[in-house]
């Protein structure tokens, strides 16, 4: 049985490496022009080349996003940029605009092209149109149910691949086609600069009574009436795979390395469990527990089972749940002494109870009994970002393994 692809976001080179090591089959990233996440660090040509080499060495594909809704000036230099990108060995381009699609085909006739979710594809006729034009894959709009996806799969050409989101933030506007950010913050969401005003706190003001701010919902703080829950389909892996979807996409090019690695690892376990025994696949609560150890909102299944109702929004606040803190990344391990060098990512203390998480490893817990700084001195706290600290660990570890701890009042956010 050909396995479904687990597709992960990569906001920079470090996040690409974490996604690959923690189980992604493919990663998608943005270059420094034409991508929908302008605030992400994104990749230079040299970084794309390094990332593609790292991924390909491990059998992982890399896709480049070119999915903004462009204006005339956005095309300046794009043809030259495409020729540079081609030399990196990128596997496909993700586009949403017909003009961009045509330019990619003209410039790189052998390049695979995927149609972005920004193209709002919701029906089989549109997918067959894109396939006739030469697209290899279509990323479905988030607003589709399983019955609709099954019908689409039955009525489209067998060679065209379908991709759909399996986890991450939902947008209040149809497939991300939003004008609110541009209007309220002069940041064009359709050109990669969304300010997420749907997460802001709103009051109602009556035209004849300026200055009188009335809550829309019964809450003295106002209401976040456009604040959607996050999508999570980890409890429905069989339905996702059996719908005919080829690639399961995780949203989040703005997320941290800890988020990317943790979410990819959880979905990798759930997907692999399905292929080990499809008939008897059973959801394991520990997969959801893992997901909840990263910063997250409450979860929803989106449109897959039915149209979302008022229960799929978060009205009280826009706060993320942060129950665990990512405190460090393993840089090296000394077998003789049983100690590891940890690069600090959030403050931690001697005496902290921490968890070690790694690719294809069971989570283990231990107490930090000793901490040595770069000068060889014993310390009680690691307060400095990227500080190198040596600590004894209770099992062998590898570079890119992560340390986390349950949050306390003194933790960083």
mmCIF file of C-alpha atoms in Angstrom:
data_model
loop_
_atom_site.group_PDB
_atom_site.id
_atom_site.type_symbol
_atom_site.label_atom_id
_atom_site.label_comp_id
_atom_site.label_asym_id
_atom_site.label_seq_id
_atom_site.Cartn_x
_atom_site.Cartn_y
_atom_site.Cartn_z
ATOM 1 C CA UNK A 1 0.000 0.000 0.000
ATOM 2 C CA UNK A 2 1.412 3.393 -1.012
ATOM 3 C CA UNK A 3 1.570 5.562 2.076
ATOM 4 C CA UNK A 4 -0.019 8.966 2.342
ATOM 5 C CA UNK A 5 2.451 11.864 2.502
ATOM 6 C CA UNK A 6 2.844 13.750 5.774
ATOM 7 C CA UNK A 7 3.639 17.322 4.721
ATOM 8 C CA UNK A 8 5.155 19.742 7.240
ATOM 9 C CA UNK A 9 5.796 23.503 7.289
ATOM 10 C CA UNK A 10 9.300 24.959 7.378
ATOM 11 C CA UNK A 11 9.678 28.632 8.263
ATOM 12 C CA UNK A 12 13.461 28.470 8.202
ATOM 13 C CA UNK A 13 16.311 25.984 7.750
ATOM 14 C CA UNK A 14 16.314 24.791 11.360
ATOM 15 C CA UNK A 15 12.593 24.050 11.230
ATOM 16 C CA UNK A 16 13.051 22.200 7.943
ATOM 17 C CA UNK A 17 15.645 19.935 9.536
ATOM 18 C CA UNK A 18 13.435 19.279 12.555
ATOM 19 C CA UNK A 19 10.446 18.431 10.350
ATOM 20 C CA UNK A 20 12.538 15.994 8.325
ATOM 21 C CA UNK A 21 14.141 14.323 11.340
ATOM 22 C CA UNK A 22 10.845 13.982 13.213
ATOM 23 C CA UNK A 23 9.074 12.138 10.418
ATOM 24 C CA UNK A 24 7.818 14.375 7.598
ATOM 25 C CA UNK A 25 7.667 12.889 4.095
ATOM 26 C CA UNK A 26 7.652 16.353 2.562
ATOM 27 C CA UNK A 27 8.173 19.956 3.640
ATOM 28 C CA UNK A 28 6.931 23.200 2.147
ATOM 29 C CA UNK A 29 8.737 26.499 2.486
ATOM 30 C CA UNK A 30 8.720 30.062 1.238
ATOM 31 C CA UNK A 31 11.426 31.919 -0.570
ATOM 32 C CA UNK A 32 12.089 35.588 -0.047
ATOM 33 C CA UNK A 33 9.484 36.640 -2.627
ATOM 34 C CA UNK A 34 5.979 35.566 -3.678
ATOM 35 C CA UNK A 35 5.076 33.515 -0.557
ATOM 36 C CA UNK A 36 2.027 33.780 1.714
ATOM 37 C CA UNK A 37 4.011 34.178 4.960
ATOM 38 C CA UNK A 38 5.893 37.447 4.556
ATOM 39 C CA UNK A 39 6.630 37.663 8.292
ATOM 40 C CA UNK A 40 8.377 34.284 8.360
ATOM 41 C CA UNK A 41 12.167 34.261 8.092
ATOM 42 C CA UNK A 42 11.881 32.351 4.828
ATOM 43 C CA UNK A 43 14.732 30.997 2.729
ATOM 44 C CA UNK A 44 17.478 32.516 0.624
ATOM 45 C CA UNK A 45 18.501 30.608 -2.505
ATOM 46 C CA UNK A 46 21.506 29.223 -0.623
ATOM 47 C CA UNK A 47 19.304 28.057 2.251
ATOM 48 C CA UNK A 48 16.842 26.427 -0.147
ATOM 49 C CA UNK A 49 19.736 24.541 -1.708
ATOM 50 C CA UNK A 50 21.006 23.383 1.693
ATOM 51 C CA UNK A 51 17.511 22.425 2.833
ATOM 52 C CA UNK A 52 16.771 20.461 -0.347
ATOM 53 C CA UNK A 53 20.059 18.585 -0.017
ATOM 54 C CA UNK A 54 19.349 17.744 3.647
ATOM 55 C CA UNK A 55 15.821 16.547 2.813
ATOM 56 C CA UNK A 56 16.714 14.573 -0.311
ATOM 57 C CA UNK A 57 19.472 12.721 1.532
ATOM 58 C CA UNK A 58 16.700 11.377 3.776
ATOM 59 C CA UNK A 59 14.141 10.700 1.056
ATOM 60 C CA UNK A 60 12.010 13.777 1.800
ATOM 61 C CA UNK A 61 10.567 16.116 -0.848
ATOM 62 C CA UNK A 62 10.624 19.917 -0.722
ATOM 63 C CA UNK A 63 7.985 22.238 -2.204
ATOM 64 C CA UNK A 64 8.291 26.008 -2.686
ATOM 65 C CA UNK A 65 5.302 28.310 -2.138
ATOM 66 C CA UNK A 66 4.618 30.956 -4.794
ATOM 67 C CA UNK A 67 1.014 31.400 -3.755
ATOM 68 C CA UNK A 68 0.322 35.078 -3.193
ATOM 69 C CA UNK A 69 -2.398 36.812 -5.217
ATOM 70 C CA UNK A 70 -0.004 39.010 -7.206
ATOM 71 C CA UNK A 71 -0.265 42.515 -8.552
ATOM 72 C CA UNK A 72 1.624 43.621 -11.663
ATOM 73 C CA UNK A 73 4.748 44.686 -9.784
ATOM 74 C CA UNK A 74 4.996 41.344 -8.003
ATOM 75 C CA UNK A 75 6.090 39.657 -11.236
ATOM 76 C CA UNK A 76 9.223 41.778 -11.526
ATOM 77 C CA UNK A 77 12.230 39.460 -11.278
ATOM 78 C CA UNK A 78 10.130 36.322 -10.837
ATOM 79 C CA UNK A 79 11.383 34.613 -13.996
ATOM 80 C CA UNK A 80 15.026 35.048 -12.945
ATOM 81 C CA UNK A 81 14.141 33.859 -9.445
ATOM 82 C CA UNK A 82 12.530 30.695 -10.815
ATOM 83 C CA UNK A 83 15.657 29.853 -12.786
ATOM 84 C CA UNK A 84 17.723 30.225 -9.611
ATOM 85 C CA UNK A 85 15.331 28.071 -7.611
ATOM 86 C CA UNK A 86 15.343 25.306 -10.222
ATOM 87 C CA UNK A 87 19.069 24.775 -9.644
ATOM 88 C CA UNK A 88 18.418 23.938 -5.961
ATOM 89 C CA UNK A 89 16.601 20.718 -6.906
ATOM 90 C CA UNK A 90 13.213 21.783 -5.488
ATOM 91 C CA UNK A 91 10.524 19.149 -6.175
ATOM 92 C CA UNK A 92 7.491 21.331 -6.950
ATOM 93 C CA UNK A 93 6.076 24.849 -6.912
ATOM 94 C CA UNK A 94 2.842 25.687 -5.061
ATOM 95 C CA UNK A 95 0.887 28.405 -6.898
ATOM 96 C CA UNK A 96 -2.584 29.912 -6.683
ATOM 97 C CA UNK A 97 -2.714 32.387 -9.554
ATOM 98 C CA UNK A 98 -3.176 31.405 -13.235
ATOM 99 C CA UNK A 99 -0.637 34.003 -14.355
ATOM 100 C CA UNK A 100 1.948 32.595 -11.978
ATOM 101 C CA UNK A 101 1.063 29.085 -13.125
ATOM 102 C CA UNK A 102 1.642 30.037 -16.755
ATOM 103 C CA UNK A 103 4.937 31.780 -16.006
ATOM 104 C CA UNK A 104 6.261 28.764 -14.078
ATOM 105 C CA UNK A 105 5.316 26.468 -16.985
ATOM 106 C CA UNK A 106 6.963 28.749 -19.537
ATOM 107 C CA UNK A 107 10.131 29.201 -17.483
ATOM 108 C CA UNK A 108 10.447 25.697 -16.030
ATOM 109 C CA UNK A 109 8.538 23.320 -18.326
ATOM 110 C CA UNK A 110 9.672 20.217 -16.400
ATOM 111 C CA UNK A 111 8.732 21.542 -12.936
ATOM 112 C CA UNK A 112 5.832 19.916 -11.037
ATOM 113 C CA UNK A 113 3.156 22.437 -10.067
ATOM 114 C CA UNK A 114 0.742 22.143 -7.149
ATOM 115 C CA UNK A 115 -2.352 24.348 -6.894
ATOM 116 C CA UNK A 116 -2.501 26.133 -3.535
ATOM 117 C CA UNK A 117 -5.470 26.170 -1.177
ATOM 118 C CA UNK A 118 -5.516 29.917 -1.947
ATOM 119 C CA UNK A 119 -7.071 28.971 -5.307
ATOM 120 C CA UNK A 120 -10.273 27.976 -3.439
ATOM 121 C CA UNK A 121 -10.705 24.625 -5.195
ATOM 122 C CA UNK A 122 -13.978 23.044 -4.069
ATOM 123 C CA UNK A 123 -15.153 20.885 -6.992
ATOM 124 C CA UNK A 124 -14.112 18.156 -9.416
ATOM 125 C CA UNK A 125 -14.484 20.251 -12.566
ATOM 126 C CA UNK A 126 -11.954 22.799 -11.353
ATOM 127 C CA UNK A 127 -9.511 20.049 -10.406
ATOM 128 C CA UNK A 128 -9.841 18.434 -13.827
ATOM 129 C CA UNK A 129 -9.284 21.871 -15.392
ATOM 130 C CA UNK A 130 -6.041 22.327 -13.470
ATOM 131 C CA UNK A 131 -4.955 18.804 -14.373
ATOM 132 C CA UNK A 132 -5.534 19.499 -18.082
ATOM 133 C CA UNK A 133 -3.431 22.631 -17.719
ATOM 134 C CA UNK A 134 -0.606 20.508 -16.313
ATOM 135 C CA UNK A 135 -0.941 20.551 -12.516
ATOM 136 C CA UNK A 136 0.190 17.415 -10.697
ATOM 137 C CA UNK A 137 -1.587 18.161 -7.414
ATOM 138 C CA UNK A 138 -4.389 20.317 -6.032
ATOM 139 C CA UNK A 139 -4.568 21.449 -2.408
ATOM 140 C CA UNK A 140 -8.250 21.341 -1.504
ATOM 141 C CA UNK A 141 -10.054 24.273 0.062
ATOM 142 C CA UNK A 142 -10.575 23.818 3.803
ATOM 143 C CA UNK A 143 -14.345 24.172 3.325
ATOM 144 C CA UNK A 144 -14.926 20.604 2.049
ATOM 145 C CA UNK A 145 -16.559 17.652 3.819
ATOM 146 C CA UNK A 146 -15.581 13.994 3.501
ATOM 147 C CA UNK A 147 -18.595 13.187 1.255
ATOM 148 C CA UNK A 148 -17.554 16.005 -1.073
ATOM 149 C CA UNK A 149 -13.944 14.809 -1.122
ATOM 150 C CA UNK A 150 -15.016 11.236 -1.907
ATOM 151 C CA UNK A 151 -17.121 12.493 -4.816
ATOM 152 C CA UNK A 152 -14.250 14.639 -6.071
ATOM 153 C CA UNK A 153 -11.866 11.679 -5.975
ATOM 154 C CA UNK A 154 -14.298 9.555 -7.988
ATOM 155 C CA UNK A 155 -14.798 12.204 -10.678
ATOM 156 C CA UNK A 156 -11.266 13.481 -11.255
ATOM 157 C CA UNK A 157 -8.478 12.038 -13.366
ATOM 158 C CA UNK A 158 -6.764 9.184 -11.461
ATOM 159 C CA UNK A 159 -3.319 10.731 -11.887
ATOM 160 C CA UNK A 160 -4.077 14.059 -10.187
ATOM 161 C CA UNK A 161 -3.129 14.112 -6.491
ATOM 162 C CA UNK A 162 -5.177 15.674 -3.705
ATOM 163 C CA UNK A 163 -3.714 17.420 -0.688
ATOM 164 C CA UNK A 164 -5.658 18.617 2.359
ATOM 165 C CA UNK A 165 -4.947 20.221 5.709
ATOM 166 C CA UNK A 166 -4.907 17.854 8.667
ATOM 167 C CA UNK A 167 -3.772 20.197 11.474
ATOM 168 C CA UNK A 168 -3.307 23.869 12.277
ATOM 169 C CA UNK A 169 -4.940 27.288 12.333
ATOM 170 C CA UNK A 170 -8.240 27.890 10.555
ATOM 171 C CA UNK A 171 -9.033 31.132 8.718
ATOM 172 C CA UNK A 172 -12.258 33.083 9.204
ATOM 173 C CA UNK A 173 -12.341 33.896 5.477
ATOM 174 C CA UNK A 174 -12.967 31.495 2.626
ATOM 175 C CA UNK A 175 -9.700 29.606 2.059
ATOM 176 C CA UNK A 176 -7.744 32.571 3.351
ATOM 177 C CA UNK A 177 -9.131 35.115 0.861
ATOM 178 C CA UNK A 178 -9.277 37.914 3.441
ATOM 179 C CA UNK A 179 -9.544 41.711 3.045
ATOM 180 C CA UNK A 180 -9.858 42.497 6.762
ATOM 181 C CA UNK A 181 -6.114 42.741 7.423
ATOM 182 C CA UNK A 182 -5.572 45.089 4.494
ATOM 183 C CA UNK A 183 -8.429 47.330 5.594
ATOM 184 C CA UNK A 184 -7.589 47.484 9.292
ATOM 185 C CA UNK A 185 -3.798 47.214 9.359
ATOM 186 C CA UNK A 186 -2.724 48.040 5.787
ATOM 187 C CA UNK A 187 -1.199 44.563 5.574
ATOM 188 C CA UNK A 188 -2.336 42.533 2.580
ATOM 189 C CA UNK A 189 -3.234 38.990 3.648
ATOM 190 C CA UNK A 190 -3.342 37.924 0.015
ATOM 191 C CA UNK A 191 0.257 38.966 -0.452
ATOM 192 C CA UNK A 192 1.604 37.218 2.634
ATOM 193 C CA UNK A 193 1.302 39.903 5.324
ATOM 194 C CA UNK A 194 -1.806 38.957 7.347
ATOM 195 C CA UNK A 195 -2.089 40.733 10.722
ATOM 196 C CA UNK A 196 -4.746 38.234 11.917
ATOM 197 C CA UNK A 197 -7.386 40.821 12.887
ATOM 198 C CA UNK A 198 -9.865 37.932 13.173
ATOM 199 C CA UNK A 199 -8.141 37.152 16.502
ATOM 200 C CA UNK A 200 -8.616 40.662 17.882
ATOM 201 C CA UNK A 201 -11.064 41.718 20.580
ATOM 202 C CA UNK A 202 -14.177 43.532 19.281
ATOM 203 C CA UNK A 203 -16.990 45.639 20.714
ATOM 204 C CA UNK A 204 -20.137 46.947 19.016
ATOM 205 C CA UNK A 205 -20.588 50.713 18.535
ATOM 206 C CA UNK A 206 -23.961 52.152 17.481
ATOM 207 C CA UNK A 207 -23.686 54.938 14.891
ATOM 208 C CA UNK A 208 -25.677 57.512 16.892
ATOM 209 C CA UNK A 209 -23.825 56.778 20.146
ATOM 210 C CA UNK A 210 -20.107 57.103 19.392
ATOM 211 C CA UNK A 211 -17.813 56.169 22.229
ATOM 212 C CA UNK A 212 -20.275 53.731 23.790
ATOM 213 C CA UNK A 213 -18.680 50.312 23.424
ATOM 214 C CA UNK A 214 -21.137 47.480 23.868
ATOM 215 C CA UNK A 215 -19.980 43.855 24.160
ATOM 216 C CA UNK A 216 -21.341 41.661 21.389
ATOM 217 C CA UNK A 217 -21.223 38.660 23.685
ATOM 218 C CA UNK A 218 -21.963 38.635 27.402
ATOM 219 C CA UNK A 219 -18.417 39.248 28.546
ATOM 220 C CA UNK A 220 -17.074 42.443 30.070
ATOM 221 C CA UNK A 221 -13.869 41.996 28.056
ATOM 222 C CA UNK A 222 -15.681 42.110 24.722
ATOM 223 C CA UNK A 223 -15.700 39.172 22.316
ATOM 224 C CA UNK A 224 -13.445 37.397 19.874
ATOM 225 C CA UNK A 225 -16.327 36.406 17.632
ATOM 226 C CA UNK A 226 -14.134 35.584 14.608
ATOM 227 C CA UNK A 227 -11.565 33.556 16.556
ATOM 228 C CA UNK A 228 -11.762 30.000 15.194
ATOM 229 C CA UNK A 229 -10.530 26.909 16.953
ATOM 230 C CA UNK A 230 -7.551 25.094 15.441
ATOM 231 C CA UNK A 231 -8.008 22.118 13.130
ATOM 232 C CA UNK A 232 -6.904 18.711 14.411
ATOM 233 C CA UNK A 233 -7.712 15.456 12.636
ATOM 234 C CA UNK A 234 -5.326 13.155 14.477
ATOM 235 C CA UNK A 235 -8.315 11.202 15.772
ATOM 236 C CA UNK A 236 -9.535 10.561 12.222
ATOM 237 C CA UNK A 237 -6.502 9.317 10.308
ATOM 238 C CA UNK A 238 -8.395 6.415 8.632
ATOM 239 C CA UNK A 239 -11.042 8.785 7.259
ATOM 240 C CA UNK A 240 -8.355 11.126 5.931
ATOM 241 C CA UNK A 241 -6.419 8.364 4.166
ATOM 242 C CA UNK A 242 -9.444 6.468 2.872
ATOM 243 C CA UNK A 243 -10.941 9.625 1.349
ATOM 244 C CA UNK A 244 -8.343 9.448 -1.404
ATOM 245 C CA UNK A 245 -6.188 12.310 -0.167
ATOM 246 C CA UNK A 246 -2.533 11.833 -1.134
ATOM 247 C CA UNK A 247 -0.924 14.389 1.186
ATOM 248 C CA UNK A 248 -1.874 15.425 4.741
ATOM 249 C CA UNK A 249 -0.708 18.969 5.341
ATOM 250 C CA UNK A 250 0.205 20.581 8.657
ATOM 251 C CA UNK A 251 -0.248 24.366 8.782
ATOM 252 C CA UNK A 252 2.336 26.541 10.510
ATOM 253 C CA UNK A 253 5.315 28.136 8.757
ATOM 254 C CA UNK A 254 5.322 30.759 11.523
ATOM 255 C CA UNK A 255 5.527 28.121 14.277
ATOM 256 C CA UNK A 256 8.583 27.192 16.349
ATOM 257 C CA UNK A 257 10.894 24.200 15.847
ATOM 258 C CA UNK A 258 9.344 22.649 18.948
ATOM 259 C CA UNK A 259 5.837 22.973 17.523
ATOM 260 C CA UNK A 260 6.799 21.553 14.130
ATOM 261 C CA UNK A 261 8.736 18.614 15.537
ATOM 262 C CA UNK A 262 6.100 17.698 18.126
ATOM 263 C CA UNK A 263 3.135 17.848 15.742
ATOM 264 C CA UNK A 264 4.975 15.945 12.998
ATOM 265 C CA UNK A 265 6.053 13.265 15.494
ATOM 266 C CA UNK A 266 2.490 12.769 16.771
ATOM 267 C CA UNK A 267 0.981 12.459 13.289
ATOM 268 C CA UNK A 268 3.839 10.196 12.187
ATOM 269 C CA UNK A 269 2.947 7.770 14.974
ATOM 270 C CA UNK A 270 -0.764 7.878 14.151
ATOM 271 C CA UNK A 271 -0.226 7.380 10.400
ATOM 272 C CA UNK A 272 2.287 4.563 10.861
ATOM 273 C CA UNK A 273 -0.110 2.813 13.244
ATOM 274 C CA UNK A 274 -2.758 2.869 10.516
ATOM 275 C CA UNK A 275 -0.512 1.205 7.960
ATOM 276 C CA UNK A 276 0.623 -1.418 10.461
ATOM 277 C CA UNK A 277 -2.987 -2.586 10.904
ATOM 278 C CA UNK A 278 -5.608 -0.583 8.949
ATOM 279 C CA UNK A 279 -8.497 -2.825 10.007
ATOM 280 C CA UNK A 280 -7.852 -2.361 13.708
ATOM 281 C CA UNK A 281 -6.496 1.180 13.904
ATOM 282 C CA UNK A 282 -7.365 2.686 17.266
ATOM 283 C CA UNK A 283 -6.873 6.257 18.344
ATOM 284 C CA UNK A 284 -4.367 6.534 21.195
ATOM 285 C CA UNK A 285 -4.960 9.353 23.696
ATOM 286 C CA UNK A 286 -1.205 9.888 24.047
ATOM 287 C CA UNK A 287 -1.107 11.266 20.485
ATOM 288 C CA UNK A 288 -3.480 14.056 21.490
ATOM 289 C CA UNK A 289 -1.568 14.529 24.739
ATOM 290 C CA UNK A 290 1.563 15.143 22.674
ATOM 291 C CA UNK A 291 -0.193 17.718 20.511
ATOM 292 C CA UNK A 292 -1.447 19.519 23.603
ATOM 293 C CA UNK A 293 2.123 19.907 24.876
ATOM 294 C CA UNK A 294 2.734 22.635 22.292
ATOM 295 C CA UNK A 295 1.133 26.062 22.185
ATOM 296 C CA UNK A 296 -2.387 25.547 20.833
ATOM 297 C CA UNK A 297 -5.968 26.728 20.789
ATOM 298 C CA UNK A 298 -8.937 24.456 21.369
ATOM 299 C CA UNK A 299 -9.473 21.992 18.529
ATOM 300 C CA UNK A 300 -12.102 21.409 15.868
ATOM 301 C CA UNK A 301 -12.565 18.985 12.961
ATOM 302 C CA UNK A 302 -13.385 21.918 10.694
ATOM 303 C CA UNK A 303 -15.644 21.133 7.730
ATOM 304 C CA UNK A 304 -14.786 17.443 7.372
ATOM 305 C CA UNK A 305 -17.885 16.093 9.123
ATOM 306 C CA UNK A 306 -20.277 19.025 8.931
ATOM 307 C CA UNK A 307 -20.340 22.777 8.540
ATOM 308 C CA UNK A 308 -18.895 24.457 11.648
ATOM 309 C CA UNK A 309 -21.340 26.130 14.004
ATOM 310 C CA UNK A 310 -21.019 28.462 16.967
ATOM 311 C CA UNK A 311 -19.220 25.741 18.949
ATOM 312 C CA UNK A 312 -16.209 25.950 16.628
ATOM 313 C CA UNK A 313 -15.225 29.443 17.739
ATOM 314 C CA UNK A 314 -13.507 30.754 20.858
ATOM 315 C CA UNK A 315 -15.403 33.756 22.238
ATOM 316 C CA UNK A 316 -13.790 34.389 25.602
ATOM 317 C CA UNK A 317 -10.224 35.236 24.543
ATOM 318 C CA UNK A 318 -7.539 34.686 21.919
ATOM 319 C CA UNK A 319 -5.167 32.979 24.326
ATOM 320 C CA UNK A 320 -3.125 29.944 23.391
ATOM 321 C CA UNK A 321 -2.838 27.056 25.836
ATOM 322 C CA UNK A 322 0.793 26.689 26.873
ATOM 323 C CA UNK A 323 1.100 23.870 29.379
ATOM 324 C CA UNK A 324 4.680 22.885 28.516
ATOM 325 C CA UNK A 325 7.833 24.866 27.809
ATOM 326 C CA UNK A 326 10.474 23.864 25.279
ATOM 327 C CA UNK A 327 13.701 24.388 27.220
ATOM 328 C CA UNK A 328 16.508 23.036 25.072
ATOM 329 C CA UNK A 329 17.880 21.192 22.085
ATOM 330 C CA UNK A 330 20.499 18.451 22.364
ATOM 331 C CA UNK A 331 23.729 19.425 20.605
ATOM 332 C CA UNK A 332 25.907 16.444 21.566
ATOM 333 C CA UNK A 333 26.107 13.421 23.887
ATOM 334 C CA UNK A 334 29.093 11.887 25.703
ATOM 335 C CA UNK A 335 28.600 8.131 26.168
ATOM 336 C CA UNK A 336 31.435 7.820 28.701
ATOM 337 C CA UNK A 337 30.049 10.394 31.123
ATOM 338 C CA UNK A 338 26.359 10.044 30.246
ATOM 339 C CA UNK A 339 26.058 13.779 29.828
ATOM 340 C CA UNK A 340 24.571 15.909 27.079
ATOM 341 C CA UNK A 341 25.255 19.435 25.895
ATOM 342 C CA UNK A 342 21.957 21.323 25.734
ATOM 343 C CA UNK A 343 21.398 24.562 23.834
ATOM 344 C CA UNK A 344 19.016 26.626 25.977
ATOM 345 C CA UNK A 345 15.778 27.770 24.318
ATOM 346 C CA UNK A 346 13.866 28.779 27.480
ATOM 347 C CA UNK A 347 15.030 29.192 31.063
ATOM 348 C CA UNK A 348 15.419 26.040 33.151
ATOM 349 C CA UNK A 349 16.710 25.208 36.625
ATOM 350 C CA UNK A 350 18.612 22.593 38.531
ATOM 351 C CA UNK A 351 15.983 20.346 40.113
ATOM 352 C CA UNK A 352 13.521 20.699 37.231
ATOM 353 C CA UNK A 353 11.676 17.574 36.117
ATOM 354 C CA UNK A 354 11.986 17.428 32.336
ATOM 355 C CA UNK A 355 10.982 15.209 29.422
ATOM 356 C CA UNK A 356 13.249 14.118 26.576
ATOM 357 C CA UNK A 357 11.559 13.770 23.186
ATOM 358 C CA UNK A 358 13.179 12.535 20.007
ATOM 359 C CA UNK A 359 12.409 10.982 16.640
ATOM 360 C CA UNK A 360 11.222 7.383 16.982
ATOM 361 C CA UNK A 361 11.743 7.463 20.758
ATOM 362 C CA UNK A 362 9.461 7.006 23.706
ATOM 363 C CA UNK A 363 9.188 10.092 25.904
ATOM 364 C CA UNK A 364 11.216 9.749 29.098
ATOM 365 C CA UNK A 365 11.290 11.870 32.243
ATOM 366 C CA UNK A 366 14.200 12.719 34.529
ATOM 367 C CA UNK A 367 15.288 15.337 37.068
ATOM 368 C CA UNK A 368 18.167 17.716 36.309
ATOM 369 C CA UNK A 369 20.593 16.999 39.130
ATOM 370 C CA UNK A 370 23.565 18.987 37.868
ATOM 371 C CA UNK A 371 24.247 21.832 35.420
ATOM 372 C CA UNK A 372 27.645 22.922 34.099
ATOM 373 C CA UNK A 373 28.097 26.075 32.008
ATOM 374 C CA UNK A 374 30.515 26.681 29.119
ATOM 375 C CA UNK A 375 33.264 27.710 31.549
ATOM 376 C CA UNK A 376 32.968 24.418 33.406
ATOM 377 C CA UNK A 377 31.294 26.018 36.413
ATOM 378 C CA UNK A 378 28.297 24.538 38.258
ATOM 379 C CA UNK A 379 25.139 26.650 37.894
ATOM 380 C CA UNK A 380 21.582 26.497 39.215
ATOM 381 C CA UNK A 381 19.800 28.184 36.302
ATOM 382 C CA UNK A 382 20.286 28.582 32.534
ATOM 383 C CA UNK A 383 18.838 32.045 31.807
ATOM 384 C CA UNK A 384 20.510 32.998 28.514
ATOM 385 C CA UNK A 385 19.144 32.166 25.034
ATOM 386 C CA UNK A 386 21.340 29.673 23.130
ATOM 387 C CA UNK A 387 23.443 29.137 26.285
ATOM 388 C CA UNK A 388 25.345 25.824 26.184
ATOM 389 C CA UNK A 389 24.770 23.726 29.322
ATOM 390 C CA UNK A 390 26.036 20.231 30.123
ATOM 391 C CA UNK A 391 23.712 18.018 32.164
ATOM 392 C CA UNK A 392 23.591 14.309 33.060
ATOM 393 C CA UNK A 393 20.799 12.410 31.276
ATOM 394 C CA UNK A 394 19.234 9.050 32.077
ATOM 395 C CA UNK A 395 19.529 7.584 28.566
ATOM 396 C CA UNK A 396 21.565 8.096 25.387
ATOM 397 C CA UNK A 397 20.401 11.070 23.338
ATOM 398 C CA UNK A 398 21.168 12.449 19.886
ATOM 399 C CA UNK A 399 21.504 15.897 18.345
ATOM 400 C CA UNK A 400 18.061 17.449 17.691
ATOM 401 C CA UNK A 401 16.406 15.604 20.590
ATOM 402 C CA UNK A 402 14.326 18.101 22.594
ATOM 403 C CA UNK A 403 13.889 18.815 26.292
ATOM 404 C CA UNK A 404 10.658 20.236 27.698
ATOM 405 C CA UNK A 405 9.079 20.739 31.098
ATOM 406 C CA UNK A 406 5.665 21.443 32.497
ATOM 407 C CA UNK A 407 5.114 25.168 32.833
ATOM 408 C CA UNK A 408 5.517 26.954 36.141
ATOM 409 C CA UNK A 409 4.908 30.606 37.027
ATOM 410 C CA UNK A 410 8.539 31.576 36.394
ATOM 411 C CA UNK A 411 8.672 30.034 32.900
ATOM 412 C CA UNK A 412 9.104 31.995 29.700
ATOM 413 C CA UNK A 413 6.151 32.134 27.298
#
